[in-house]
């Protein structure tokens, strides 16, 4: 029996499960992982969740042990808290602030129409928000549920609406592909695995809430949430399609990433800390453009 959606856990889980296995004198790591996967699969089925899900744009499989609504609710609270603590830095009434909202709304409309056309609109209850935040950081992010922040420090790199659509489309893609949901699911699976190895105890509501707090609440910093290299590559692919659907030429993405690469030579921005290398990313994006152009609406 195979567990395709559990494969994403191996890079993260293997070391932790191995350590626990050594401490408790359990069988070798592979056996422990397979046993844990079977028990986790049973827990998942019993909870009413499918465990496996397929992403909306790239069609990738991922682990899903939590509902998107739960994650979105936590993210909405974190976003509200972020705006409250940075109220003096939220830029309003300027041409740049208007551009962020204009580009964001075009991307959101395109995403909503795409989800409707694929019959998945009911799976994404997003309440979109777009805000420009005064900061020298070269950064932008999108929380689960469509909560977006763009920092003024990235505007000299984006330069144009198409450049802004590139970075915003990429960040929105993380949310649409449910990368944060997958992260939360991986955390819960690891937590369950540890309990199974230790005492076969079930996951409690409090422990689940602890995972959410760590990833999306007071214990975590959503603005600096780290995605895997694979997630970043998938967000590049989905982001190109999203910007194309919104009427922005995907070819503009190459120019943006070249400008970003040029700037990163002076010191890597936080935005790029988990991203693929500049040369590889640009080459990969160039390969992805022909497919994205199929969705381009002038």
Coordinates of N, CA and C in Angstrom, one line a residue, residues 76-282:
X76 N -6.4 35.4 9.3 CA -7.2 36.6 9.4 C -6.9 37.4 10.7
X77 N -6.8 36.6 11.8 CA -6.6 37.2 13.1 C -5.1 37.8 13.1
X78 N -4.2 37.0 12.5 CA -2.8 37.5 12.5 C -2.6 38.7 11.7
X79 N -3.3 38.7 10.5 CA -3.2 39.9 9.6 C -3.8 41.1 10.3
X80 N -4.9 41.0 10.9 CA -5.5 42.1 11.7 C -4.6 42.6 12.7
X81 N -3.9 41.7 13.4 CA -3.0 42.1 14.5 C -1.8 42.8 13.8
X82 N -1.3 42.3 12.7 CA -0.2 42.9 12.0 C -0.5 44.4 11.6
X83 N -1.7 44.6 11.0 CA -2.1 45.9 10.6 C -2.3 46.8 11.8
X84 N -2.8 46.3 12.9 CA -3.0 47.1 14.1 C -1.6 47.6 14.6
X85 N -0.7 46.7 14.7 CA 0.6 47.0 15.2 C 1.5 47.9 14.3
X86 N 1.1 47.9 13.0 CA 1.9 48.7 12.0 C 1.0 49.7 11.3
X87 N 0.0 50.2 12.1 CA -1.0 51.1 11.5 C -0.4 52.4 10.9
X88 N 0.7 52.8 11.6 CA 1.4 54.1 11.2 C 2.2 53.8 9.9
X89 N 2.4 52.6 9.6 CA 3.2 52.2 8.4 C 2.4 51.8 7.2
X90 N 1.1 51.6 7.4 CA 0.2 51.3 6.3 C 0.0 52.5 5.4
X91 N 0.4 52.4 4.1 CA 0.3 53.6 3.2 C -1.0 53.7 2.6
X92 N -1.6 54.8 2.6 CA -2.9 55.0 2.0 C -2.9 56.4 1.2
X93 N -3.8 56.5 0.3 CA -3.9 57.8 -0.4 C -2.8 58.2 -1.4
X94 N -2.0 57.2 -1.8 CA -0.9 57.5 -2.7 C -1.1 56.7 -4.0
X95 N -0.4 57.1 -5.0 CA -0.5 56.4 -6.3 C 0.0 54.9 -6.1
X96 N 1.1 54.8 -5.3 CA 1.6 53.4 -5.1 C 0.6 52.5 -4.4
X97 N -0.1 53.1 -3.3 CA -1.1 52.3 -2.6 C -2.2 52.0 -3.5
X98 N -2.6 52.9 -4.3 CA -3.7 52.6 -5.3 C -3.3 51.5 -6.3
X99 N -2.1 51.5 -6.7 CA -1.6 50.5 -7.6 C -1.6 49.1 -7.0
X100 N -1.2 49.0 -5.8 CA -1.2 47.7 -5.1 C -2.6 47.2 -5.0
X101 N -3.6 48.0 -4.7 CA -5.0 47.6 -4.6 C -5.5 47.2 -6.0
X102 N -5.1 48.0 -7.0 CA -5.6 47.8 -8.4 C -5.1 46.5 -8.9
X103 N -3.8 46.3 -8.8 CA -3.2 45.0 -9.3 C -3.7 43.8 -8.5
X104 N -3.8 44.0 -7.2 CA -4.3 42.9 -6.3 C -5.7 42.5 -6.7
X105 N -6.6 43.5 -6.9 CA -8.0 43.2 -7.3 C -8.1 42.5 -8.6
X106 N -7.2 42.9 -9.6 CA -7.3 42.2 -10.9 C -6.8 40.8 -10.7
X107 N -5.8 40.6 -9.9 CA -5.3 39.2 -9.7 C -6.4 38.4 -9.0
X108 N -7.0 39.0 -8.0 CA -8.0 38.2 -7.2 C -9.2 37.9 -8.1
X109 N -9.6 38.8 -9.0 CA -10.8 38.5 -9.9 C -10.4 37.4 -10.8
X110 N -9.2 37.4 -11.3 CA -8.7 36.4 -12.2 C -8.7 35.0 -11.6
X111 N -8.2 35.0 -10.3 CA -8.2 33.8 -9.5 C -9.6 33.2 -9.3
X112 N -10.5 34.1 -8.9 CA -11.9 33.7 -8.6 C -12.5 33.1 -9.9
X113 N -12.3 33.8 -11.0 CA -12.9 33.3 -12.3 C -12.3 31.9 -12.7
X114 N -11.0 31.8 -12.4 CA -10.3 30.5 -12.8 C -10.9 29.4 -11.9
X115 N -11.0 29.6 -10.6 CA -11.6 28.6 -9.7 C -13.0 28.3 -10.0
X116 N -13.8 29.2 -10.5 CA -15.1 28.9 -10.9 C -15.1 28.1 -12.1
X117 N -14.3 28.4 -13.1 CA -14.2 27.6 -14.3 C -13.7 26.2 -14.1
X118 N -13.0 25.9 -13.0 CA -12.5 24.6 -12.7 C -13.4 23.9 -11.7
X119 N -14.5 24.5 -11.3 CA -15.4 23.9 -10.3 C -14.9 23.8 -8.9
X120 N -13.9 24.7 -8.5 CA -13.3 24.6 -7.2 C -13.5 25.9 -6.4
X121 N -14.4 26.8 -6.9 CA -14.6 28.1 -6.2 C -15.1 27.9 -4.7
X122 N -15.9 26.9 -4.5 CA -16.5 26.6 -3.2 C -15.5 26.2 -2.2
X123 N -14.3 25.8 -2.7 CA -13.2 25.3 -1.8 C -12.3 26.5 -1.2
X124 N -12.5 27.7 -1.8 CA -11.7 28.8 -1.4 C -12.5 30.0 -1.0
X125 N -12.7 30.1 0.3 CA -13.5 31.2 0.8 C -12.6 32.3 1.2
X126 N -12.0 33.0 0.2 CA -11.1 34.1 0.5 C -11.7 35.4 0.6
X127 N -11.3 36.2 1.6 CA -11.7 37.5 1.8 C -10.5 38.4 1.6
X128 N -10.3 38.8 0.3 CA -9.1 39.5 -0.1 C -8.9 40.8 0.5
X129 N -7.6 41.1 0.9 CA -7.2 42.4 1.3 C -5.8 42.7 0.8
X130 N -5.6 43.9 0.4 CA -4.3 44.3 -0.2 C -3.8 45.6 0.5
X131 N -2.7 45.6 1.1 CA -2.1 46.8 1.7 C -0.7 47.0 1.4
X132 N -0.3 48.3 1.2 CA 1.1 48.7 1.0 C 1.6 49.1 2.4
X133 N 2.8 48.6 2.8 CA 3.3 48.9 4.1 C 4.7 49.6 3.9
X134 N 4.9 50.7 4.6 CA 6.2 51.4 4.5 C 7.3 50.6 5.2
X135 N 8.2 50.1 4.4 CA 9.4 49.4 5.0 C 10.4 49.3 3.9
X136 N 11.7 49.4 4.4 CA 12.8 49.2 3.4 C 13.0 47.8 3.0
X137 N 12.4 46.9 3.7 CA 12.6 45.4 3.3 C 12.1 45.2 1.9
X138 N 12.8 44.4 1.1 CA 12.4 44.0 -0.2 C 11.6 42.7 0.0
X139 N 10.3 42.9 0.2 CA 9.4 41.8 0.6 C 8.0 42.0 0.2
X140 N 7.3 40.9 0.1 CA 5.8 40.9 -0.1 C 5.3 39.5 0.4
X141 N 4.1 39.4 0.8 CA 3.6 38.1 1.2 C 2.1 38.1 1.1
X142 N 1.6 36.9 1.1 CA 0.1 36.6 1.1 C -0.2 35.6 2.1
X143 N -0.9 35.9 3.1 CA -1.4 34.9 4.1 C -2.5 34.1 3.5
X144 N -2.7 32.9 4.1 CA -3.9 32.1 3.7 C -5.2 32.9 3.8
X145 N -6.1 32.7 2.9 CA -7.3 33.5 2.8 C -7.2 34.8 2.1
X146 N -6.1 35.1 1.5 CA -6.0 36.2 0.6 C -5.6 37.5 1.3
X147 N -4.8 37.5 2.4 CA -4.4 38.7 3.1 C -3.0 39.0 2.6
X148 N -2.9 40.1 1.9 CA -1.7 40.5 1.2 C -1.0 41.8 1.7
X149 N 0.3 41.7 1.8 CA 1.0 42.9 2.2 C 2.2 43.1 1.2
X150 N 2.4 44.3 0.7 CA 3.5 44.6 -0.2 C 4.3 45.7 0.5
X151 N 5.6 45.5 0.6 CA 6.5 46.5 1.3 C 7.0 47.5 0.3
X152 N 7.1 48.8 0.7 CA 7.5 49.8 -0.2 C 8.9 49.5 -0.8
X153 N 9.7 48.8 0.0 CA 11.1 48.5 -0.4 C 11.2 47.6 -1.6
X154 N 10.1 47.0 -2.0 CA 10.2 46.1 -3.2 C 9.8 46.9 -4.5
X155 N 9.1 48.0 -4.3 CA 8.6 48.8 -5.5 C 9.7 49.3 -6.4
X156 N 10.9 49.7 -6.0 CA 12.0 50.0 -6.9 C 12.4 48.8 -7.8
X157 N 12.1 47.6 -7.3 CA 12.4 46.4 -8.1 C 11.3 46.0 -9.1
X158 N 10.1 46.2 -8.6 CA 8.9 45.8 -9.4 C 8.8 46.8 -10.6
X159 N 8.9 48.1 -10.3 CA 9.0 49.2 -11.2 C 7.6 49.5 -12.0
X160 N 7.0 48.4 -12.5 CA 5.8 48.5 -13.3 C 4.7 47.7 -12.7
X161 N 3.5 47.9 -13.2 CA 2.4 47.1 -12.8 C 2.6 45.6 -13.1
X162 N 3.2 45.3 -14.2 CA 3.5 43.9 -14.6 C 4.5 43.3 -13.6
X163 N 5.5 44.1 -13.2 CA 6.5 43.7 -12.2 C 5.8 43.4 -10.9
X164 N 4.9 44.3 -10.5 CA 4.2 44.1 -9.2 C 3.3 42.9 -9.3
X165 N 2.7 42.7 -10.5 CA 1.8 41.5 -10.7 C 2.6 40.2 -10.6
X166 N 3.9 40.3 -11.0 CA 4.7 39.1 -10.9 C 4.9 38.7 -9.5
X167 N 5.3 39.6 -8.6 CA 5.6 39.3 -7.2 C 4.3 39.0 -6.4
X168 N 3.2 39.7 -6.7 CA 2.0 39.5 -6.0 C 1.3 38.2 -6.5
X169 N 1.4 37.9 -7.8 CA 0.9 36.7 -8.3 C 1.6 35.5 -7.7
X170 N 2.9 35.6 -7.5 CA 3.7 34.5 -6.9 C 3.3 34.3 -5.5
X171 N 3.1 35.4 -4.7 CA 2.7 35.2 -3.3 C 1.3 34.7 -3.2
X172 N 0.4 35.2 -4.0 CA -1.0 34.7 -4.0 C -1.0 33.2 -4.4
X173 N -0.1 32.8 -5.3 CA 0.0 31.4 -5.7 C 0.2 30.5 -4.5
X174 N 1.1 31.0 -3.5 CA 1.3 30.2 -2.3 C 0.0 29.9 -1.6
X175 N -0.9 30.9 -1.5 CA -2.2 30.7 -0.8 C -3.1 29.8 -1.6
X176 N -3.2 30.0 -2.9 CA -4.1 29.2 -3.7 C -3.6 27.7 -3.8
X177 N -2.3 27.5 -3.8 CA -1.8 26.2 -3.8 C -1.8 25.5 -2.4
X178 N -2.2 26.3 -1.4 CA -2.4 25.9 0.0 C -1.1 25.4 0.6
X179 N 0.0 26.1 0.3 CA 1.3 25.6 0.9 C 1.3 25.8 2.4
X180 N 0.6 26.8 2.9 CA 0.5 26.9 4.4 C -0.3 25.8 5.0
X181 N -1.4 25.4 4.4 CA -2.2 24.3 4.8 C -1.4 23.0 4.9
X182 N -0.6 22.8 3.9 CA 0.3 21.6 3.8 C 1.3 21.7 5.0
X183 N 1.9 22.9 5.2 CA 2.8 23.1 6.3 C 2.2 22.7 7.7
X184 N 1.0 23.2 7.9 CA 0.3 22.9 9.1 C 0.0 21.4 9.3
X185 N -0.4 20.8 8.2 CA -0.7 19.4 8.2 C 0.6 18.6 8.5
X186 N 1.7 19.0 7.9 CA 3.0 18.3 8.2 C 3.4 18.4 9.7
X187 N 3.1 19.6 10.2 CA 3.4 19.8 11.7 C 2.5 18.9 12.5
X188 N 1.2 18.8 12.2 CA 0.3 17.9 12.9 C 0.7 16.5 12.8
X189 N 1.1 16.1 11.6 CA 1.5 14.7 11.3 C 2.7 14.3 12.1
X190 N 3.7 15.3 12.2 CA 4.9 15.0 13.0 C 4.5 14.9 14.5
X191 N 3.6 15.7 14.9 CA 3.1 15.7 16.3 C 2.5 14.4 16.6
X192 N 1.6 14.0 15.7 CA 0.9 12.7 15.8 C 1.9 11.5 15.9
X193 N 2.9 11.6 15.0 CA 3.9 10.6 14.9 C 4.7 10.5 16.2
X194 N 5.0 11.6 16.8 CA 5.7 11.6 18.1 C 4.9 11.0 19.2
X195 N 3.6 11.2 19.2 CA 2.7 10.7 20.2 C 2.5 9.2 20.0
X196 N 2.5 8.8 18.7 CA 2.3 7.3 18.4 C 3.6 6.6 18.9
X197 N 4.8 7.1 18.6 CA 6.0 6.5 19.0 C 6.2 6.5 20.5
X198 N 5.7 7.5 21.2 CA 5.9 7.7 22.6 C 4.9 6.9 23.4
X199 N 3.6 7.1 23.2 CA 2.5 6.5 24.0 C 1.3 6.1 23.2
X200 N 1.3 6.3 21.9 CA 0.1 6.0 21.1 C -1.1 6.9 21.5
X201 N -0.8 8.0 22.0 CA -1.9 8.9 22.4 C -2.3 9.7 21.2
X202 N -3.6 10.1 21.2 CA -4.2 10.8 20.1 C -3.9 12.3 20.2
X203 N -4.0 13.0 19.1 CA -3.7 14.4 19.1 C -4.9 15.1 19.7
X204 N -4.7 16.1 20.6 CA -5.7 16.8 21.2 C -6.0 18.1 20.6
X205 N -7.2 18.7 20.9 CA -7.5 20.0 20.4 C -6.5 21.1 20.7
X206 N -5.9 21.0 21.9 CA -4.9 21.9 22.4 C -3.7 21.8 21.6
X207 N -3.3 20.6 21.3 CA -2.0 20.4 20.5 C -2.2 20.9 19.1
X208 N -3.4 20.7 18.5 CA -3.7 21.2 17.2 C -3.6 22.7 17.2
X209 N -4.2 23.3 18.2 CA -4.2 24.8 18.3 C -2.8 25.3 18.5
X210 N -1.9 24.5 19.2 CA -0.5 24.9 19.3 C 0.2 25.0 18.0
X211 N -0.1 24.0 17.1 CA 0.5 24.1 15.8 C 0.0 25.3 15.0
X212 N -1.3 25.7 15.1 CA -1.7 26.9 14.4 C -1.1 28.1 15.0
X213 N -0.9 28.2 16.4 CA -0.3 29.3 17.0 C 1.1 29.5 16.6
X214 N 1.8 28.3 16.4 CA 3.2 28.4 16.0 C 3.4 28.9 14.6
X215 N 2.5 28.4 13.7 CA 2.6 28.8 12.3 C 1.9 30.1 12.0
X216 N 0.8 30.4 12.6 CA 0.0 31.5 12.2 C -0.4 32.5 13.3
X217 N -0.1 32.2 14.5 CA -0.5 33.0 15.6 C 0.6 33.8 16.3
X218 N 0.5 33.9 17.6 CA 1.4 34.8 18.3 C 2.8 34.2 18.3
X219 N 2.9 32.8 18.2 CA 4.2 32.2 18.2 C 4.9 32.2 16.9
X220 N 4.3 32.7 15.8 CA 4.9 32.7 14.5 C 4.9 34.1 13.9
X221 N 5.7 34.2 12.8 CA 5.7 35.5 12.1 C 5.3 35.2 10.6
X222 N 4.0 35.4 10.3 CA 3.5 35.0 9.0 C 4.3 35.8 7.9
X223 N 4.7 37.0 8.2 CA 5.4 37.7 7.2 C 6.7 37.1 6.7
X224 N 7.3 36.2 7.6 CA 8.5 35.6 7.4 C 8.4 34.1 7.3
X225 N 7.1 33.6 7.0 CA 6.9 32.2 6.9 C 7.7 31.6 5.8
X226 N 8.5 30.5 6.1 CA 9.4 29.9 5.1 C 8.7 28.8 4.4
X227 N 8.8 28.8 3.1 CA 8.3 27.8 2.2 C 9.5 27.0 1.7
X228 N 9.3 25.8 1.2 CA 10.3 24.9 0.7 C 10.7 25.4 -0.7
X229 N 11.8 25.0 -1.2 CA 12.3 25.3 -2.5 C 11.2 24.8 -3.5
X230 N 10.7 23.6 -3.3 CA 9.6 23.0 -4.2 C 8.4 23.9 -4.2
X231 N 8.0 24.4 -3.0 CA 6.9 25.3 -2.9 C 7.1 26.6 -3.7
X232 N 8.3 27.1 -3.6 CA 8.7 28.3 -4.4 C 8.6 28.1 -5.9
X233 N 9.1 27.0 -6.3 CA 9.0 26.7 -7.8 C 7.6 26.5 -8.2
X234 N 6.8 25.9 -7.4 CA 5.4 25.7 -7.8 C 4.7 27.1 -7.8
X235 N 5.0 27.9 -6.8 CA 4.4 29.3 -6.8 C 4.9 30.1 -8.0
X236 N 6.1 29.9 -8.5 CA 6.5 30.5 -9.7 C 5.6 30.1 -10.9
X237 N 5.4 28.8 -11.0 CA 4.6 28.3 -12.1 C 3.1 28.7 -12.0
X238 N 2.5 28.7 -10.8 CA 1.2 29.1 -10.7 C 1.0 30.6 -10.8
X239 N 2.0 31.3 -10.3 CA 2.0 32.8 -10.3 C 2.0 33.3 -11.7
X240 N 2.8 32.7 -12.6 CA 2.8 33.1 -14.0 C 1.4 32.9 -14.6
X241 N 0.7 31.9 -14.3 CA -0.6 31.6 -14.9 C -1.6 32.7 -14.3
X242 N -1.5 32.9 -13.0 CA -2.4 33.9 -12.4 C -2.2 35.3 -13.0
X243 N -0.9 35.7 -13.2 CA -0.7 37.1 -13.8 C -1.2 37.1 -15.2
X244 N -1.1 36.0 -15.9 CA -1.5 35.9 -17.3 C -3.0 36.0 -17.4
X245 N -3.7 35.3 -16.5 CA -5.2 35.4 -16.4 C -5.7 36.8 -16.1
X246 N -4.9 37.6 -15.4 CA -5.2 38.9 -15.0 C -4.9 40.0 -16.1
X247 N -4.3 39.5 -17.2 CA -4.0 40.4 -18.3 C -2.6 40.9 -18.3
X248 N -1.7 40.3 -17.5 CA -0.3 40.8 -17.5 C 0.6 39.8 -18.2
X249 N 1.5 40.3 -19.1 CA 2.3 39.4 -19.9 C 3.3 38.6 -19.0
X250 N 3.3 37.3 -19.0 CA 4.2 36.5 -18.2 C 5.7 36.8 -18.6
X251 N 6.0 37.2 -19.8 CA 7.3 37.5 -20.2 C 7.9 38.6 -19.3
X252 N 7.1 39.5 -18.7 CA 7.6 40.5 -17.8 C 8.2 40.0 -16.6
X253 N 7.8 38.7 -16.2 CA 8.4 38.1 -15.0 C 9.9 37.9 -15.1
X254 N 10.4 37.6 -16.3 CA 11.8 37.4 -16.5 C 12.6 38.7 -16.1
X255 N 12.1 39.8 -16.6 CA 12.7 41.1 -16.3 C 12.7 41.4 -14.8
X256 N 11.6 41.1 -14.1 CA 11.5 41.4 -12.7 C 12.6 40.5 -12.0
X257 N 12.6 39.2 -12.3 CA 13.6 38.4 -11.5 C 15.0 38.7 -11.9
X258 N 15.3 39.2 -13.0 CA 16.6 39.7 -13.3 C 17.0 40.9 -12.5
X259 N 16.0 41.8 -12.3 CA 16.3 42.9 -11.5 C 16.5 42.5 -10.0
X260 N 15.7 41.5 -9.6 CA 15.8 41.0 -8.2 C 17.2 40.3 -8.0
X261 N 17.6 39.6 -9.1 CA 18.9 39.0 -9.0 C 20.0 40.0 -8.9
X262 N 19.9 41.1 -9.7 CA 20.9 42.1 -9.6 C 21.0 42.7 -8.3
X263 N 19.9 43.0 -7.6 CA 19.8 43.5 -6.3 C 20.4 42.6 -5.2
X264 N 20.1 41.3 -5.4 CA 20.5 40.3 -4.4 C 22.0 40.2 -4.3
X265 N 22.7 40.6 -5.4 CA 24.2 40.5 -5.3 C 24.8 41.4 -4.3
X266 N 24.0 42.4 -3.9 CA 24.4 43.4 -2.8 C 24.1 42.9 -1.4
X267 N 23.4 41.7 -1.4 CA 22.9 41.2 -0.1 C 21.5 40.6 -0.3
X268 N 21.4 39.4 0.0 CA 20.1 38.7 -0.3 C 19.0 39.2 0.6
X269 N 17.9 39.6 -0.1 CA 16.7 40.1 0.7 C 16.1 38.9 1.4
X270 N 15.4 39.1 2.5 CA 14.6 38.1 3.2 C 13.7 37.3 2.2
X271 N 13.1 38.1 1.3 CA 12.2 37.5 0.3 C 12.8 36.3 -0.4
X272 N 14.1 36.3 -0.6 CA 14.7 35.3 -1.4 C 15.4 34.2 -0.6
X273 N 15.2 34.2 0.7 CA 16.0 33.3 1.5 C 15.8 31.9 1.3
X274 N 14.6 31.5 0.9 CA 14.3 30.1 0.6 C 14.0 29.8 -0.9
X275 N 14.3 30.8 -1.7 CA 13.9 30.7 -3.1 C 15.1 30.0 -3.9
X276 N 14.8 29.4 -5.1 CA 15.8 28.8 -5.9 C 16.9 29.9 -6.3
X277 N 18.1 29.4 -6.7 CA 19.1 30.4 -7.1 C 18.6 31.2 -8.3
X278 N 19.2 32.4 -8.4 CA 18.8 33.3 -9.5 C 18.8 32.7 -10.9
X279 N 20.0 32.2 -11.2 CA 20.1 31.6 -12.6 C 19.2 30.5 -12.9
X280 N 19.0 29.6 -11.9 CA 18.1 28.5 -12.1 C 16.7 29.0 -12.2
X281 N 16.3 29.9 -11.3 CA 14.9 30.4 -11.3 C 14.6 31.0 -12.7
X282 N 15.4 31.9 -13.1 CA 15.2 32.6 -14.4 C 15.1 31.6 -15.5

